[in-house]
Structure formats: C-alpha cells, structure tokens
C-alpha cells in the first residue's frame, strides 16, 4: 500500500491506495477516478502504518481492494458505502 498524510484546513487528510492502482484511471459511467502519485504518494507502507494513519484522519480517501478492506476492517469505512469504480473500489470518510 501507499499512504500519505497532509494537514488541510479541514484537518488531517490521509490518502491510502493499493500500490498496483497507482497511476491508473478507472471509469464507471460519469465517475472517473485517477490515482496519482501527487495525491496518494509513492512510498510503500505496511498495513499497520496505513491503519494507524487512517485512525488519526479527519478526512480519508482510500482506493484499491486491499486498502479499502483495511479501512473497513479498522472501522474507518462502512462496507455499505464502498463504491465500485471499474475494476477497483473507492471510499471516502469525513469526521466533523
């Protein structure tokens, strides 16, 4: 997995994706999702590091089957809210 963290006016944004979807674009109807290194980062991390970052997030953006499964497993994302986009999955979470 790849994970990056950045402070925003809305709090800590954590972006996590599977390494194999980095650089890919997925489309389903009107939805287009491009997984860029600029947003998700490029340094591989272990699942426990990504889980820790997600637990601290105010805003989370997650792409890829492994990354989304991890977010569901640690309780960050409800499985019912996971979107299928072409051959991958995507989820977002926001705490207010």
GROMACS .gro file of N, CA and C in nm:
model
  288
    1UNK      N    1   0.083  -0.118   0.000
    1UNK     CA    2   0.000   0.000   0.000
    1UNK      C    3   0.087   0.124   0.000
    2UNK      N    4   0.027   0.233  -0.044
    2UNK     CA    5   0.092   0.364  -0.043
    2UNK      C    6   0.004   0.455   0.041
    3UNK      N    7   0.067   0.539   0.121
    3UNK     CA    8  -0.009   0.625   0.212
    3UNK      C    9   0.061   0.760   0.224
    4UNK      N   10  -0.020   0.865   0.227
    4UNK     CA   11   0.035   0.998   0.252
    4UNK      C   12  -0.059   1.072   0.347
    5UNK      N   13  -0.001   1.164   0.422
    5UNK     CA   14  -0.076   1.245   0.516
    5UNK      C   15  -0.044   1.392   0.489
    6UNK      N   16  -0.147   1.477   0.502
    6UNK     CA   17  -0.123   1.622   0.491
    6UNK      C   18  -0.225   1.696   0.573
    7UNK      N   19  -0.180   1.805   0.631
    7UNK     CA   20  -0.271   1.892   0.706
    7UNK      C   21  -0.346   1.981   0.609
    8UNK      N   22  -0.476   1.995   0.629
    8UNK     CA   23  -0.560   2.082   0.547
    8UNK      C   24  -0.642   2.169   0.643
    9UNK      N   25  -0.711   2.269   0.592
    9UNK     CA   26  -0.799   2.349   0.679
    9UNK      C   27  -0.906   2.264   0.748
   10UNK      N   28  -0.940   2.149   0.689
   10UNK     CA   29  -1.041   2.060   0.747
   10UNK      C   30  -0.980   1.958   0.843
   11UNK      N   31  -0.849   1.958   0.861
   11UNK     CA   32  -0.782   1.862   0.949
   11UNK      C   33  -0.687   1.773   0.873
   12UNK      N   34  -0.653   1.659   0.932
   12UNK     CA   35  -0.558   1.566   0.873
   12UNK      C   36  -0.623   1.485   0.761
   13UNK      N   37  -0.571   1.500   0.640
   13UNK     CA   38  -0.615   1.422   0.524
   13UNK      C   39  -0.521   1.305   0.507
   14UNK      N   40  -0.576   1.185   0.504
   14UNK     CA   41  -0.497   1.064   0.481
   14UNK      C   42  -0.547   1.000   0.352
   15UNK      N   43  -0.455   0.974   0.260
   15UNK     CA   44  -0.487   0.909   0.134
   15UNK      C   45  -0.410   0.777   0.128
   16UNK      N   46  -0.483   0.669   0.105
   16UNK     CA   47  -0.424   0.535   0.101
   16UNK      C   48  -0.471   0.466  -0.026
   17UNK      N   49  -0.379   0.399  -0.094
   17UNK     CA   50  -0.418   0.320  -0.211
   17UNK      C   51  -0.331   0.196  -0.221
   18UNK      N   52  -0.381   0.098  -0.294
   18UNK     CA   53  -0.300  -0.018  -0.327
   18UNK      C   54  -0.191   0.027  -0.423
   19UNK      N   55  -0.073  -0.027  -0.407
   19UNK     CA   56   0.039   0.012  -0.494
   19UNK      C   57   0.010  -0.017  -0.641
   20UNK      N   58  -0.064  -0.124  -0.669
   20UNK     CA   59  -0.086  -0.161  -0.809
   20UNK      C   60  -0.190  -0.075  -0.880
   21UNK      N   61  -0.260   0.013  -0.810
   21UNK     CA   62  -0.354   0.104  -0.877
   21UNK      C   63  -0.295   0.243  -0.898
   22UNK      N   64  -0.177   0.267  -0.841
   22UNK     CA   65  -0.112   0.397  -0.854
   22UNK      C   66  -0.082   0.424  -1.002
   23UNK      N   67  -0.125   0.541  -1.049
   23UNK     CA   68  -0.104   0.579  -1.188
   23UNK      C   69  -0.215   0.534  -1.281
   24UNK      N   70  -0.314   0.464  -1.229
   24UNK     CA   71  -0.424   0.413  -1.311
   24UNK      C   72  -0.543   0.509  -1.308
   25UNK      N   73  -0.626   0.501  -1.411
   25UNK     CA   74  -0.752   0.573  -1.417
   25UNK      C   75  -0.864   0.471  -1.431
   26UNK      N   76  -0.967   0.487  -1.350
   26UNK     CA   77  -1.082   0.397  -1.351
   26UNK      C   78  -1.206   0.479  -1.383
   27UNK      N   79  -1.294   0.422  -1.466
   27UNK     CA   80  -1.415   0.494  -1.506
   27UNK      C   81  -1.536   0.403  -1.496
   28UNK      N   82  -1.647   0.460  -1.450
   28UNK     CA   83  -1.775   0.390  -1.444
   28UNK      C   84  -1.883   0.495  -1.464
   29UNK      N   85  -1.943   0.495  -1.580
   29UNK     CA   86  -2.044   0.596  -1.611
   29UNK      C   87  -1.984   0.735  -1.606
   30UNK      N   88  -2.045   0.823  -1.527
   30UNK     CA   89  -1.997   0.961  -1.517
   30UNK      C   90  -1.881   0.977  -1.419
   31UNK      N   91  -1.844   0.867  -1.349
   31UNK     CA   92  -1.738   0.874  -1.249
   31UNK      C   93  -1.604   0.838  -1.311
   32UNK      N   94  -1.505   0.923  -1.290
   32UNK     CA   95  -1.369   0.897  -1.334
   32UNK      C   96  -1.276   0.918  -1.215
   33UNK      N   97  -1.192   0.820  -1.187
   33UNK     CA   98  -1.103   0.823  -1.072
   33UNK      C   99  -0.960   0.798  -1.119
   34UNK      N  100  -0.874   0.899  -1.104
   34UNK     CA  101  -0.733   0.884  -1.139
   34UNK      C  102  -0.652   0.882  -1.010
   35UNK      N  103  -0.573   0.777  -0.994
   35UNK     CA  104  -0.496   0.756  -0.871
   35UNK      C  105  -0.354   0.807  -0.897
   36UNK      N  106  -0.325   0.929  -0.851
   36UNK     CA  107  -0.198   0.993  -0.882
   36UNK      C  108  -0.100   0.986  -0.765
   37UNK      N  109   0.027   0.983  -0.802
   37UNK     CA  110   0.134   0.987  -0.704
   37UNK      C  111   0.133   1.119  -0.627
   38UNK      N  112   0.093   1.227  -0.693
   38UNK     CA  113   0.089   1.358  -0.629
   38UNK      C  114  -0.008   1.359  -0.511
   39UNK      N  115  -0.118   1.285  -0.521
   39UNK     CA  116  -0.218   1.283  -0.415
   39UNK      C  117  -0.193   1.171  -0.314
   40UNK      N  118  -0.163   1.051  -0.363
   40UNK     CA  119  -0.150   0.934  -0.275
   40UNK      C  120  -0.009   0.908  -0.227
   41UNK      N  121   0.090   0.972  -0.288
   41UNK     CA  122   0.228   0.948  -0.251
   41UNK      C  123   0.287   0.834  -0.332
   42UNK      N  124   0.409   0.794  -0.296
   42UNK     CA  125   0.476   0.688  -0.373
   42UNK      C  126   0.552   0.591  -0.285
   43UNK      N  127   0.564   0.620  -0.157
   43UNK     CA  128   0.641   0.533  -0.069
   43UNK      C  129   0.554   0.421  -0.013
   44UNK      N  130   0.594   0.296  -0.035
   44UNK     CA  131   0.517   0.184   0.019
   44UNK      C  132   0.519   0.183   0.171
   45UNK      N  133   0.406   0.143   0.231
   45UNK     CA  134   0.396   0.129   0.376
   45UNK      C  135   0.330  -0.005   0.408
   46UNK      N  136   0.358  -0.053   0.529
   46UNK     CA  137   0.292  -0.175   0.576
   46UNK      C  138   0.149  -0.142   0.616
   47UNK      N  139   0.065  -0.244   0.623
   47UNK     CA  140  -0.076  -0.225   0.656
   47UNK      C  141  -0.095  -0.160   0.792
   48UNK      N  142  -0.010  -0.194   0.890
   48UNK     CA  143  -0.026  -0.135   1.023
   48UNK      C  144   0.002   0.016   1.023
   49UNK      N  145   0.093   0.061   0.939
   49UNK     CA  146   0.123   0.204   0.927
   49UNK      C  147   0.003   0.277   0.864
   50UNK      N  148  -0.053   0.218   0.759
   50UNK     CA  149  -0.171   0.277   0.695
   50UNK      C  150  -0.289   0.279   0.791
   51UNK      N  151  -0.308   0.172   0.867
   51UNK     CA  152  -0.418   0.165   0.964
   51UNK      C  153  -0.404   0.273   1.070
   52UNK      N  154  -0.282   0.295   1.118
   52UNK     CA  155  -0.258   0.399   1.218
   52UNK      C  156  -0.290   0.537   1.161
   53UNK      N  157  -0.247   0.562   1.038
   53UNK     CA  158  -0.275   0.691   0.975
   53UNK      C  159  -0.425   0.711   0.957
   54UNK      N  160  -0.496   0.607   0.913
   54UNK     CA  161  -0.641   0.617   0.896
   54UNK      C  162  -0.711   0.644   1.029
   55UNK      N  163  -0.663   0.585   1.136
   55UNK     CA  164  -0.723   0.605   1.268
   55UNK      C  165  -0.710   0.750   1.315
   56UNK      N  166  -0.608   0.821   1.268
   56UNK     CA  167  -0.586   0.960   1.307
   56UNK      C  168  -0.649   1.061   1.211
   57UNK      N  169  -0.703   1.013   1.100
   57UNK     CA  170  -0.752   1.101   0.993
   57UNK      C  171  -0.880   1.175   1.031
   58UNK      N  172  -0.889   1.298   0.983
   58UNK     CA  173  -1.015   1.372   0.987
   58UNK      C  174  -1.089   1.352   0.854
   59UNK      N  175  -1.011   1.333   0.749
   59UNK     CA  176  -1.062   1.305   0.615
   59UNK      C  177  -0.979   1.191   0.559
   60UNK      N  178  -1.046   1.089   0.503
   60UNK     CA  179  -0.973   0.976   0.445
   60UNK      C  180  -1.022   0.951   0.303
   61UNK      N  181  -0.929   0.917   0.216
   61UNK     CA  182  -0.957   0.885   0.077
   61UNK      C  183  -0.884   0.755   0.049
   62UNK      N  184  -0.957   0.650   0.011
   62UNK     CA  185  -0.900   0.516   0.002
   62UNK      C  186  -0.939   0.451  -0.131
   63UNK      N  187  -0.839   0.393  -0.201
   63UNK     CA  188  -0.864   0.328  -0.330
   63UNK      C  189  -0.792   0.194  -0.335
   64UNK      N  190  -0.859   0.096  -0.392
   64UNK     CA  191  -0.800  -0.037  -0.411
   64UNK      C  192  -0.859  -0.137  -0.312
   65UNK      N  193  -0.865  -0.261  -0.354
   65UNK     CA  194  -0.930  -0.365  -0.273
   65UNK      C  195  -0.862  -0.386  -0.138
   66UNK      N  196  -0.730  -0.395  -0.135
   66UNK     CA  197  -0.660  -0.417  -0.008
   66UNK      C  198  -0.675  -0.296   0.085
   67UNK      N  199  -0.658  -0.178   0.030
   67UNK     CA  200  -0.667  -0.055   0.112
   67UNK      C  201  -0.808  -0.036   0.167
   68UNK      N  202  -0.909  -0.056   0.085
   68UNK     CA  203  -1.047  -0.040   0.130
   68UNK      C  204  -1.082  -0.149   0.232
   69UNK      N  205  -1.039  -0.273   0.207
   69UNK     CA  206  -1.062  -0.380   0.305
   69UNK      C  207  -1.002  -0.343   0.440
   70UNK      N  208  -0.882  -0.284   0.439
   70UNK     CA  209  -0.818  -0.241   0.563
   70UNK      C  210  -0.901  -0.133   0.632
   71UNK      N  211  -0.948  -0.035   0.556
   71UNK     CA  212  -1.029   0.073   0.613
   71UNK      C  213  -1.158   0.020   0.673
   72UNK      N  214  -1.218  -0.079   0.611
   72UNK     CA  215  -1.339  -0.141   0.665
   72UNK      C  216  -1.303  -0.219   0.792
   73UNK      N  217  -1.195  -0.295   0.786
   73UNK     CA  218  -1.151  -0.377   0.899
   73UNK      C  219  -1.126  -0.294   1.025
   74UNK      N  220  -1.065  -0.178   1.010
   74UNK     CA  221  -1.034  -0.095   1.127
   74UNK      C  222  -1.148   0.000   1.165
   75UNK      N  223  -1.261  -0.009   1.092
   75UNK     CA  224  -1.379   0.068   1.129
   75UNK      C  225  -1.383   0.210   1.078
   76UNK      N  226  -1.300   0.244   0.982
   76UNK     CA  227  -1.298   0.379   0.926
   76UNK      C  228  -1.407   0.396   0.821
   77UNK      N  229  -1.436   0.288   0.748
   77UNK     CA  230  -1.532   0.292   0.638
   77UNK      C  231  -1.636   0.181   0.660
   78UNK      N  232  -1.762   0.214   0.636
   78UNK     CA  233  -1.869   0.115   0.638
   78UNK      C  234  -1.874   0.049   0.501
   79UNK      N  235  -1.872  -0.082   0.498
   79UNK     CA  236  -1.869  -0.156   0.371
   79UNK      C  237  -1.984  -0.116   0.278
   80UNK      N  238  -2.097  -0.077   0.334
   80UNK     CA  239  -2.213  -0.036   0.254
   80UNK      C  240  -2.186   0.092   0.175
   81UNK      N  241  -2.083   0.167   0.215
   81UNK     CA  242  -2.052   0.295   0.149
   81UNK      C  243  -1.936   0.286   0.052
   82UNK      N  244  -1.891   0.167   0.021
   82UNK     CA  245  -1.780   0.148  -0.072
   82UNK      C  246  -1.834   0.152  -0.215
   83UNK      N  247  -1.769   0.232  -0.298
   83UNK     CA  248  -1.809   0.244  -0.439
   83UNK      C  249  -1.724   0.155  -0.528
   84UNK      N  250  -1.787   0.086  -0.620
   84UNK     CA  251  -1.713   0.012  -0.723
   84UNK      C  252  -1.695   0.105  -0.841
   85UNK      N  253  -1.572   0.123  -0.881
   85UNK     CA  254  -1.540   0.208  -0.996
   85UNK      C  255  -1.455   0.124  -1.091
   86UNK      N  256  -1.518   0.077  -1.197
   86UNK     CA  257  -1.449  -0.008  -1.294
   86UNK      C  258  -1.396  -0.132  -1.222
   87UNK      N  259  -1.267  -0.155  -1.224
   87UNK     CA  260  -1.208  -0.275  -1.165
   87UNK      C  261  -1.157  -0.255  -1.023
   88UNK      N  262  -1.187  -0.142  -0.962
   88UNK     CA  263  -1.138  -0.117  -0.827
   88UNK      C  264  -1.251  -0.069  -0.738
   89UNK      N  265  -1.217  -0.037  -0.615
   89UNK     CA  266  -1.314   0.017  -0.519
   89UNK      C  267  -1.257   0.145  -0.460
   90UNK      N  268  -1.348   0.231  -0.411
   90UNK     CA  269  -1.310   0.362  -0.360
   90UNK      C  270  -1.401   0.396  -0.242
   91UNK      N  271  -1.341   0.458  -0.139
   91UNK     CA  272  -1.420   0.503  -0.026
   91UNK      C  273  -1.362   0.633   0.028
   92UNK      N  274  -1.450   0.715   0.082
   92UNK     CA  275  -1.408   0.838   0.148
   92UNK      C  276  -1.476   0.843   0.283
   93UNK      N  277  -1.409   0.907   0.377
   93UNK     CA  278  -1.465   0.925   0.510
   93UNK      C  279  -1.432   1.066   0.557
   94UNK      N  280  -1.524   1.124   0.632
   94UNK     CA  281  -1.507   1.259   0.685
   94UNK      C  282  -1.567   1.262   0.825
   95UNK      N  283  -1.489   1.309   0.920
   95UNK     CA  284  -1.537   1.324   1.058
   95UNK      C  285  -1.551   1.471   1.086
   96UNK      N  286  -1.663   1.509   1.146
   96UNK     CA  287  -1.688   1.651   1.174
   96UNK      C  288  -1.699   1.671   1.324
   0.00000   0.00000   0.00000
